[in-house]
PDB file of C-alpha atoms in Angstrom:
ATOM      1  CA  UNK L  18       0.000   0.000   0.000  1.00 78.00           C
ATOM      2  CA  UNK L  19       1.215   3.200  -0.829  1.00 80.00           C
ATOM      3  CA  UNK L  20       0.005   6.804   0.152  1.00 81.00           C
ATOM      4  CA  UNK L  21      -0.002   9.050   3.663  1.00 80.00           C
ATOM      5  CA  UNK L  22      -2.876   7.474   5.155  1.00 79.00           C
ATOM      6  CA  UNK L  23      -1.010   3.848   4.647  1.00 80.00           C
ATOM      7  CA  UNK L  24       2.266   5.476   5.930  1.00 79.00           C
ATOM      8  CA  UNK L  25       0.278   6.485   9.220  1.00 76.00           C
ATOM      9  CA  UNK L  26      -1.573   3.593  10.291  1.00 76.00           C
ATOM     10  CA  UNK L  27       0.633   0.580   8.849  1.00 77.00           C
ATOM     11  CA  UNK L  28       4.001   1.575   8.178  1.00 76.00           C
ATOM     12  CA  UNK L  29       5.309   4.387  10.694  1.00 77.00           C
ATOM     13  CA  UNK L  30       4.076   2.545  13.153  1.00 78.00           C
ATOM     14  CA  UNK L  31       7.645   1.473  15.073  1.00 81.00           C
ATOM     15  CA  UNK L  32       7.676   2.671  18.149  1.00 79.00           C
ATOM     16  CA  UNK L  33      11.441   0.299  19.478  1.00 81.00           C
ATOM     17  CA  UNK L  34      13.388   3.638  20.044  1.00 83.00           C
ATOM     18  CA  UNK L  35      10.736   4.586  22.549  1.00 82.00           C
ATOM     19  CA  UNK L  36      10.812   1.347  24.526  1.00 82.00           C
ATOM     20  CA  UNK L  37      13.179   1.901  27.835  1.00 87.00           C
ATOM     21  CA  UNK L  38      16.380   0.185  27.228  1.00 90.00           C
ATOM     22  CA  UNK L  39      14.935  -2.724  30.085  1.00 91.00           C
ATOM     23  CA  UNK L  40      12.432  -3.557  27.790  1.00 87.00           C
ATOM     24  CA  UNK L  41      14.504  -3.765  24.614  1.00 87.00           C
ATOM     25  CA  UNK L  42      16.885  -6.052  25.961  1.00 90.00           C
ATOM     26  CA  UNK L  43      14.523  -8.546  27.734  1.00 88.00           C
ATOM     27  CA  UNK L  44      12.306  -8.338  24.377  1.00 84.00           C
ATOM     28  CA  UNK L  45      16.041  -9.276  22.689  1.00 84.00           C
ATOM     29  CA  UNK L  46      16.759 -11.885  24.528  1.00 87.00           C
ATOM     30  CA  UNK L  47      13.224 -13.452  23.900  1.00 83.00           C
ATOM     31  CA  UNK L  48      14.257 -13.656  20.350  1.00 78.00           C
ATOM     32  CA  UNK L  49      11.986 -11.192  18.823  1.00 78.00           C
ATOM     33  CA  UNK L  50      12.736  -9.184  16.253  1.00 74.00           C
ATOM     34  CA  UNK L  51      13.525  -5.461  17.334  1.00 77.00           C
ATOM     35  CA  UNK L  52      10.664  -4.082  15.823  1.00 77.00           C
ATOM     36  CA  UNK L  53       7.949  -3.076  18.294  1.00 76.00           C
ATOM     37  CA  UNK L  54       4.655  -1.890  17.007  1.00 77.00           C
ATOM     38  CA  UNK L  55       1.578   0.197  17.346  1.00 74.00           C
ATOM     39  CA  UNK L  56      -1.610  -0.009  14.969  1.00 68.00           C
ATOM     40  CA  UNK L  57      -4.451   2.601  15.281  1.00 62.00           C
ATOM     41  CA  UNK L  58      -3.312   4.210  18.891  1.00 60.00           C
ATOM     42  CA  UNK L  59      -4.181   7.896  17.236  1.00 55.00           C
ATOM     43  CA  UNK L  60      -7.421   6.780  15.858  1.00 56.00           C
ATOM     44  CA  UNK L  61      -8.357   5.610  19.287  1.00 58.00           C
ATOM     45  CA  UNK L  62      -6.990   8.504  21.041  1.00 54.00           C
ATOM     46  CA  UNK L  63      -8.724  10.817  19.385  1.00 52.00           C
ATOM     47  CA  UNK L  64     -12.043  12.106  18.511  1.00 54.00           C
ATOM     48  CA  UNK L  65     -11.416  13.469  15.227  1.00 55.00           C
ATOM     49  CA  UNK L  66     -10.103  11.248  12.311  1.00 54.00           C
ATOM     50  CA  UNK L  67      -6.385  11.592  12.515  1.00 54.00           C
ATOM     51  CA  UNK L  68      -3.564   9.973  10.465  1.00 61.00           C
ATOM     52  CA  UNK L  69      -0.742  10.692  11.989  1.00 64.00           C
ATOM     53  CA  UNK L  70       2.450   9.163  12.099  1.00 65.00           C
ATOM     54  CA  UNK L  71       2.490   7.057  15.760  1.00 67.00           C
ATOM     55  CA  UNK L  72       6.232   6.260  15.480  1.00 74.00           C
ATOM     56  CA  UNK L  73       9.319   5.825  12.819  1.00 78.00           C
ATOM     57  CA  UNK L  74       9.167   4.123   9.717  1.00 78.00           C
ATOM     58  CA  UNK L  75       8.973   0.057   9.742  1.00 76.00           C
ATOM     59  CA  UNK L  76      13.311  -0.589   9.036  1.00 72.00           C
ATOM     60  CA  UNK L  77      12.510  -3.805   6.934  1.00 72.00           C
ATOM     61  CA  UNK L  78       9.956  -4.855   3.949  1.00 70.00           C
ATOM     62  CA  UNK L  79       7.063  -5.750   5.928  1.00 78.00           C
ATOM     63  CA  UNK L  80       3.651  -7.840   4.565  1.00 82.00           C
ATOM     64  CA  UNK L  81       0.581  -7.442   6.435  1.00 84.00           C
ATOM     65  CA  UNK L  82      -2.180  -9.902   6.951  1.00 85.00           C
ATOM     66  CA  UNK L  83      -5.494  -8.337   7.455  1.00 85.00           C
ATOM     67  CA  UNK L  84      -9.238 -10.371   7.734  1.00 84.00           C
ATOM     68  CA  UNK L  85     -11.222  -9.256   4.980  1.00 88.00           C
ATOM     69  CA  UNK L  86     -13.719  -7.190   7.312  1.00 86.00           C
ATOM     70  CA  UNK L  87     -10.420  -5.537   8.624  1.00 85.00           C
ATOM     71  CA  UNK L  88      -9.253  -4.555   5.287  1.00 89.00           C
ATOM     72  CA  UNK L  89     -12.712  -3.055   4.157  1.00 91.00           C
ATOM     73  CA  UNK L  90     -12.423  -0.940   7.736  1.00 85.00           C
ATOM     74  CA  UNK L  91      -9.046  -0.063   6.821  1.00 85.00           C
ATOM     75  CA  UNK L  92     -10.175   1.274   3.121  1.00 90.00           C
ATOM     76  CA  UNK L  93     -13.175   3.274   4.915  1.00 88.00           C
ATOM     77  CA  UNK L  94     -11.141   5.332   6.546  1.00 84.00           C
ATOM     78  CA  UNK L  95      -8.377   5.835   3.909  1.00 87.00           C
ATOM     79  CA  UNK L  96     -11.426   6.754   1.815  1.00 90.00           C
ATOM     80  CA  UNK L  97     -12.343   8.686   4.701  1.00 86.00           C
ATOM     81  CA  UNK L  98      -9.001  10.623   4.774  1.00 85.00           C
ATOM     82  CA  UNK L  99      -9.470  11.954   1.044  1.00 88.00           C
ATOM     83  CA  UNK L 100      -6.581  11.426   0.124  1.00 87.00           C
ATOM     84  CA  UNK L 101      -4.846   9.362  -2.586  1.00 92.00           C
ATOM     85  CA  UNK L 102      -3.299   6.036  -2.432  1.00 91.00           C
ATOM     86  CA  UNK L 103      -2.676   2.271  -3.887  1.00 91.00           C
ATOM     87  CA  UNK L 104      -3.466  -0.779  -2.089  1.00 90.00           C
ATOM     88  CA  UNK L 105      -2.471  -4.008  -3.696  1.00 90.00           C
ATOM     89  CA  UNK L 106      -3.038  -6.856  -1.883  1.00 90.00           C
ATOM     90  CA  UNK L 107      -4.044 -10.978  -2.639  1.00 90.00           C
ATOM     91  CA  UNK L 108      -6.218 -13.471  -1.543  1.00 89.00           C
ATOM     92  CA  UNK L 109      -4.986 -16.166   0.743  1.00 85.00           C
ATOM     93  CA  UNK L 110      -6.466 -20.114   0.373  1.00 83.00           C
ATOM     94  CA  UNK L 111      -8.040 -21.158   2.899  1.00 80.00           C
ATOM     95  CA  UNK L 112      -5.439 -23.990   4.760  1.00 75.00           C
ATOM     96  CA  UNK L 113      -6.102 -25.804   7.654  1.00 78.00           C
ATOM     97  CA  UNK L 114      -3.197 -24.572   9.757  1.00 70.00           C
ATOM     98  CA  UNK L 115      -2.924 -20.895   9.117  1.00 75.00           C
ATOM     99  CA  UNK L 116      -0.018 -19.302  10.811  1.00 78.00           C
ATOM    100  CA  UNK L 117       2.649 -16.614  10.414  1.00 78.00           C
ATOM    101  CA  UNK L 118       5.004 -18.936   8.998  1.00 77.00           C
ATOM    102  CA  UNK L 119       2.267 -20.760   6.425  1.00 81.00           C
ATOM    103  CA  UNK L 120       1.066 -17.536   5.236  1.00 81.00           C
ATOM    104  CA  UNK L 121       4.712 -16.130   4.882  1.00 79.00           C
ATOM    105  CA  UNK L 122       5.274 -19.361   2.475  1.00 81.00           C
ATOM    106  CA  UNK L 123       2.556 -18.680   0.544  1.00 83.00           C
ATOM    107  CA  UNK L 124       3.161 -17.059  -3.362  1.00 83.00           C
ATOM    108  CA  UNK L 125       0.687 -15.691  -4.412  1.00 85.00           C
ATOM    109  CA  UNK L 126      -0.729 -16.305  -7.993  1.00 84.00           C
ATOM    110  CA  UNK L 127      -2.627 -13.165  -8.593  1.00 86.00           C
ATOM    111  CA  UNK L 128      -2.834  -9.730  -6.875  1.00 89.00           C
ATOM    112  CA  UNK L 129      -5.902  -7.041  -6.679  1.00 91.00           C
ATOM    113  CA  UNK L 130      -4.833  -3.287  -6.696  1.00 90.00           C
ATOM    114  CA  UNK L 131      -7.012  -0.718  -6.064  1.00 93.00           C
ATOM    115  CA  UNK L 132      -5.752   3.107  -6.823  1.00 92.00           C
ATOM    116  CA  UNK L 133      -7.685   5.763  -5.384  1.00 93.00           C
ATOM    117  CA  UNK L 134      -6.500   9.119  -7.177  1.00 92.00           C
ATOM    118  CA  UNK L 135      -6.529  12.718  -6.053  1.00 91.00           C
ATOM    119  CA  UNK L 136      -9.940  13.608  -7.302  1.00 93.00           C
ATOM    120  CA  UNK L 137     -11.524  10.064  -5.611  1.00 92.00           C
ATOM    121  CA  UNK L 138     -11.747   7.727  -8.499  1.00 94.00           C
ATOM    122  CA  UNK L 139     -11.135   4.815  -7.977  1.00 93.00           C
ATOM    123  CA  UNK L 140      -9.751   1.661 -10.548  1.00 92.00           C
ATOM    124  CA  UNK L 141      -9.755  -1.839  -9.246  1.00 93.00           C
ATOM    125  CA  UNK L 142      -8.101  -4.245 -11.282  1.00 90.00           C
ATOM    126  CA  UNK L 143      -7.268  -7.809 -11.296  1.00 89.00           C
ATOM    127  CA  UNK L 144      -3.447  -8.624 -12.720  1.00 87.00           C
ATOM    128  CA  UNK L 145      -0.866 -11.634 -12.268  1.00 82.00           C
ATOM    129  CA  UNK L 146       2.249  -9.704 -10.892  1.00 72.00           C
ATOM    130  CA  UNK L 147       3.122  -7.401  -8.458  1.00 69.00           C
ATOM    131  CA  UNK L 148       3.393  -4.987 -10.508  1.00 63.00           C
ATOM    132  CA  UNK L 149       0.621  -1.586  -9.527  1.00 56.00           C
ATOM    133  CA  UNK L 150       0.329  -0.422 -12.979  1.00 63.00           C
ATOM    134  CA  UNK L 151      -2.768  -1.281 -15.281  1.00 65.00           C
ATOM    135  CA  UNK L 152      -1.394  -3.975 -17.959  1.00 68.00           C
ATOM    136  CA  UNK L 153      -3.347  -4.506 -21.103  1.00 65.00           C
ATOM    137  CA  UNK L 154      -4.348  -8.121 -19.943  1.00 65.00           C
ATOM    138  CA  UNK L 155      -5.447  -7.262 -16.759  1.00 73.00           C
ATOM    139  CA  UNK L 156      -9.104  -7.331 -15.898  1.00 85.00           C
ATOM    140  CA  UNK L 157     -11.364  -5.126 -13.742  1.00 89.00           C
ATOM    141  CA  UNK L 158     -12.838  -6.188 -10.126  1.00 91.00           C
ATOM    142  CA  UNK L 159     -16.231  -7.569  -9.935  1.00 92.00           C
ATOM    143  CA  UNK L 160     -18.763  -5.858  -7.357  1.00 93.00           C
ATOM    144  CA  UNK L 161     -17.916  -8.456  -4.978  1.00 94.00           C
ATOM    145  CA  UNK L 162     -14.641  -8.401  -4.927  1.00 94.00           C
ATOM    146  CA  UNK L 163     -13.168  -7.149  -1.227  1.00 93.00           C
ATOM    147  CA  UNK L 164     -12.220  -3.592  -2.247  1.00 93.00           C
ATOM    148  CA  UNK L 165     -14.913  -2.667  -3.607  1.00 95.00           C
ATOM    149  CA  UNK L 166     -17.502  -4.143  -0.869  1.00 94.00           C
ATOM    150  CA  UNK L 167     -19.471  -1.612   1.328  1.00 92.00           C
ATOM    151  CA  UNK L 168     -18.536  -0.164   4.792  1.00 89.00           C
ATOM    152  CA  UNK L 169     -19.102  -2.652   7.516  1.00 87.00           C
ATOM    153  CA  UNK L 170     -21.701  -1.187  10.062  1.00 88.00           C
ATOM    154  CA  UNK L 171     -20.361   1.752  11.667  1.00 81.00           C
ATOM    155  CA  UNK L 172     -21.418   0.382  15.481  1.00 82.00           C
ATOM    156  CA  UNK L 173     -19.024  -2.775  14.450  1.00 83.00           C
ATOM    157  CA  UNK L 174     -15.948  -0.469  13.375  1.00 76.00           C
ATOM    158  CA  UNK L 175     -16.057   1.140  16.920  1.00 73.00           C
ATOM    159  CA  UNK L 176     -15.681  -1.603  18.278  1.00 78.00           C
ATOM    160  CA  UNK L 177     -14.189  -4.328  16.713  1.00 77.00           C
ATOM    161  CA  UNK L 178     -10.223  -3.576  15.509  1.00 71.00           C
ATOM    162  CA  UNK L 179      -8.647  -6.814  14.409  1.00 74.00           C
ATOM    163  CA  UNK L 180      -5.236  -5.484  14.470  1.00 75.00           C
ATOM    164  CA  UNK L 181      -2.998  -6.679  11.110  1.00 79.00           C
ATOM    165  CA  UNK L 182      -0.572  -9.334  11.271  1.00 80.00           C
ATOM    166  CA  UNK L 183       2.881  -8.324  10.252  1.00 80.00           C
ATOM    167  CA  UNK L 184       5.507 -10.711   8.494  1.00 79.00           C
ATOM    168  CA  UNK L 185       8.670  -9.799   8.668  1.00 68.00           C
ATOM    169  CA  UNK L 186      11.226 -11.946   5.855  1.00 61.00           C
ATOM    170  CA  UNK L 187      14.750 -12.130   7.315  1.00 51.00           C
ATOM    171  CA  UNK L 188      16.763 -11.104   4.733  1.00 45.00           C
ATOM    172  CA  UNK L 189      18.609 -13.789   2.627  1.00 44.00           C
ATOM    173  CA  UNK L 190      16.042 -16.302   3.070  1.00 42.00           C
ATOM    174  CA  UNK L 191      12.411 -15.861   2.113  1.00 38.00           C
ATOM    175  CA  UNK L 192      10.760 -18.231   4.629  1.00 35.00           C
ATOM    176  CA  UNK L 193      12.254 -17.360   8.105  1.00 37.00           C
ATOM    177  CA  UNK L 194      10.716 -14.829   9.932  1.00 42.00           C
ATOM    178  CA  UNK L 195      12.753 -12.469  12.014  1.00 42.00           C
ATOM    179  CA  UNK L 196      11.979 -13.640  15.929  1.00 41.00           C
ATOM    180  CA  UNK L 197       9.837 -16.541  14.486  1.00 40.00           C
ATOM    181  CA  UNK L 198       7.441 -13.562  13.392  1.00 41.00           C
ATOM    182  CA  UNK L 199       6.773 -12.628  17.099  1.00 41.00           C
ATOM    183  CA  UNK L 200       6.556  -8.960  16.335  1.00 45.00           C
ATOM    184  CA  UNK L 201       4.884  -7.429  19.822  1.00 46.00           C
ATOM    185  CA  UNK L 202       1.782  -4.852  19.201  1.00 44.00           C
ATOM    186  CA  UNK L 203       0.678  -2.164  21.709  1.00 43.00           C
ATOM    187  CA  UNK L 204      -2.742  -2.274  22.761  1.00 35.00           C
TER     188      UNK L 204
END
């Protein structure tokens, strides 16, 4: 996902440097990874929508695993924000063990990117890389594809955040995840 709202709620979302130095090492020594999280603590906080930056950019490529009501509460309230941005994401099968390491393993056949421009169009498109830009061969979303799928009801967003799950890839070797993919969250 690209854009400032994205930034704000996903990926400047480190908040290790602010941890006392107690806390780092005993969360070191536990074998996680160094990377200390916090999702959605200035929605909560506040009354007013607000998208700011909770802590320092995320130091490594990070994938997040959202539920699909999470990701169409997530995309009302980067619609919400008015401003522009690019979400690509894919849909993960349905296994019977489903885990930070099985979905890290997982490669994904096709990808769904929806681009919300400056003036609020929106595009949702279907395509069999990674790539964010409209190919020739791609094909447009259905109405029931995730993306495009209405709010959920707006008692349930108050009050039901699934927070993402982030997968970190150690670098070098595409299915171990740094600290076993323990990456701590603030509440």
């Amino acid at each position: 996902a690209t854009g400032p709202f994205f930034d704000a709620m996903f990926y400047h979302t480190d908040i290790w440097t602010t941890l006392p130095a107690q806390a780092q090492q005993r969360l070191l020594a536990a074998n996680f990874s160094g990377i200390y999280l916090t999702f959605y603590c200035p929605r909560m906080l506040s009354k007013e929508p607000h998208f700011e930056p909770a802590g320092t950019p995320i130091s490594v490529p990070v994938t997040f695993i959202l539920h699909s009501y999470e990701l169409r509460r997530t995309l009302t309230l980067a619609r919400k924000a008015q401003l522009p941005f690019t979400l690509t994401y894919s849909h993960l099968p349905k296994l019977p063990m489903q885990t930070p390491q099985t979905w890290a393993n997982i490669e994904p056949k096709s990808f769904v990117t929806l681009e919300v421009d400056e003036f609020r169009q929106e595009r949702c498109f279907l395509h069999d890389s990674l790539s964010s830009t409209f190919q020739q061969k791609d094909s447009f979303c259905l109405s029931d594809e995730i993306a495009l799928l209405p709010s959920p009801p707006r008692w349930l967003m108050k009050i039901l955040m699934q927070y993402p799950t982030p997968l970190l890839k150690a670098s070098g070797n595409s299915s171990t995840l740094l600290g076993d993919g323990q990456i701590p969250c603030l509440v």
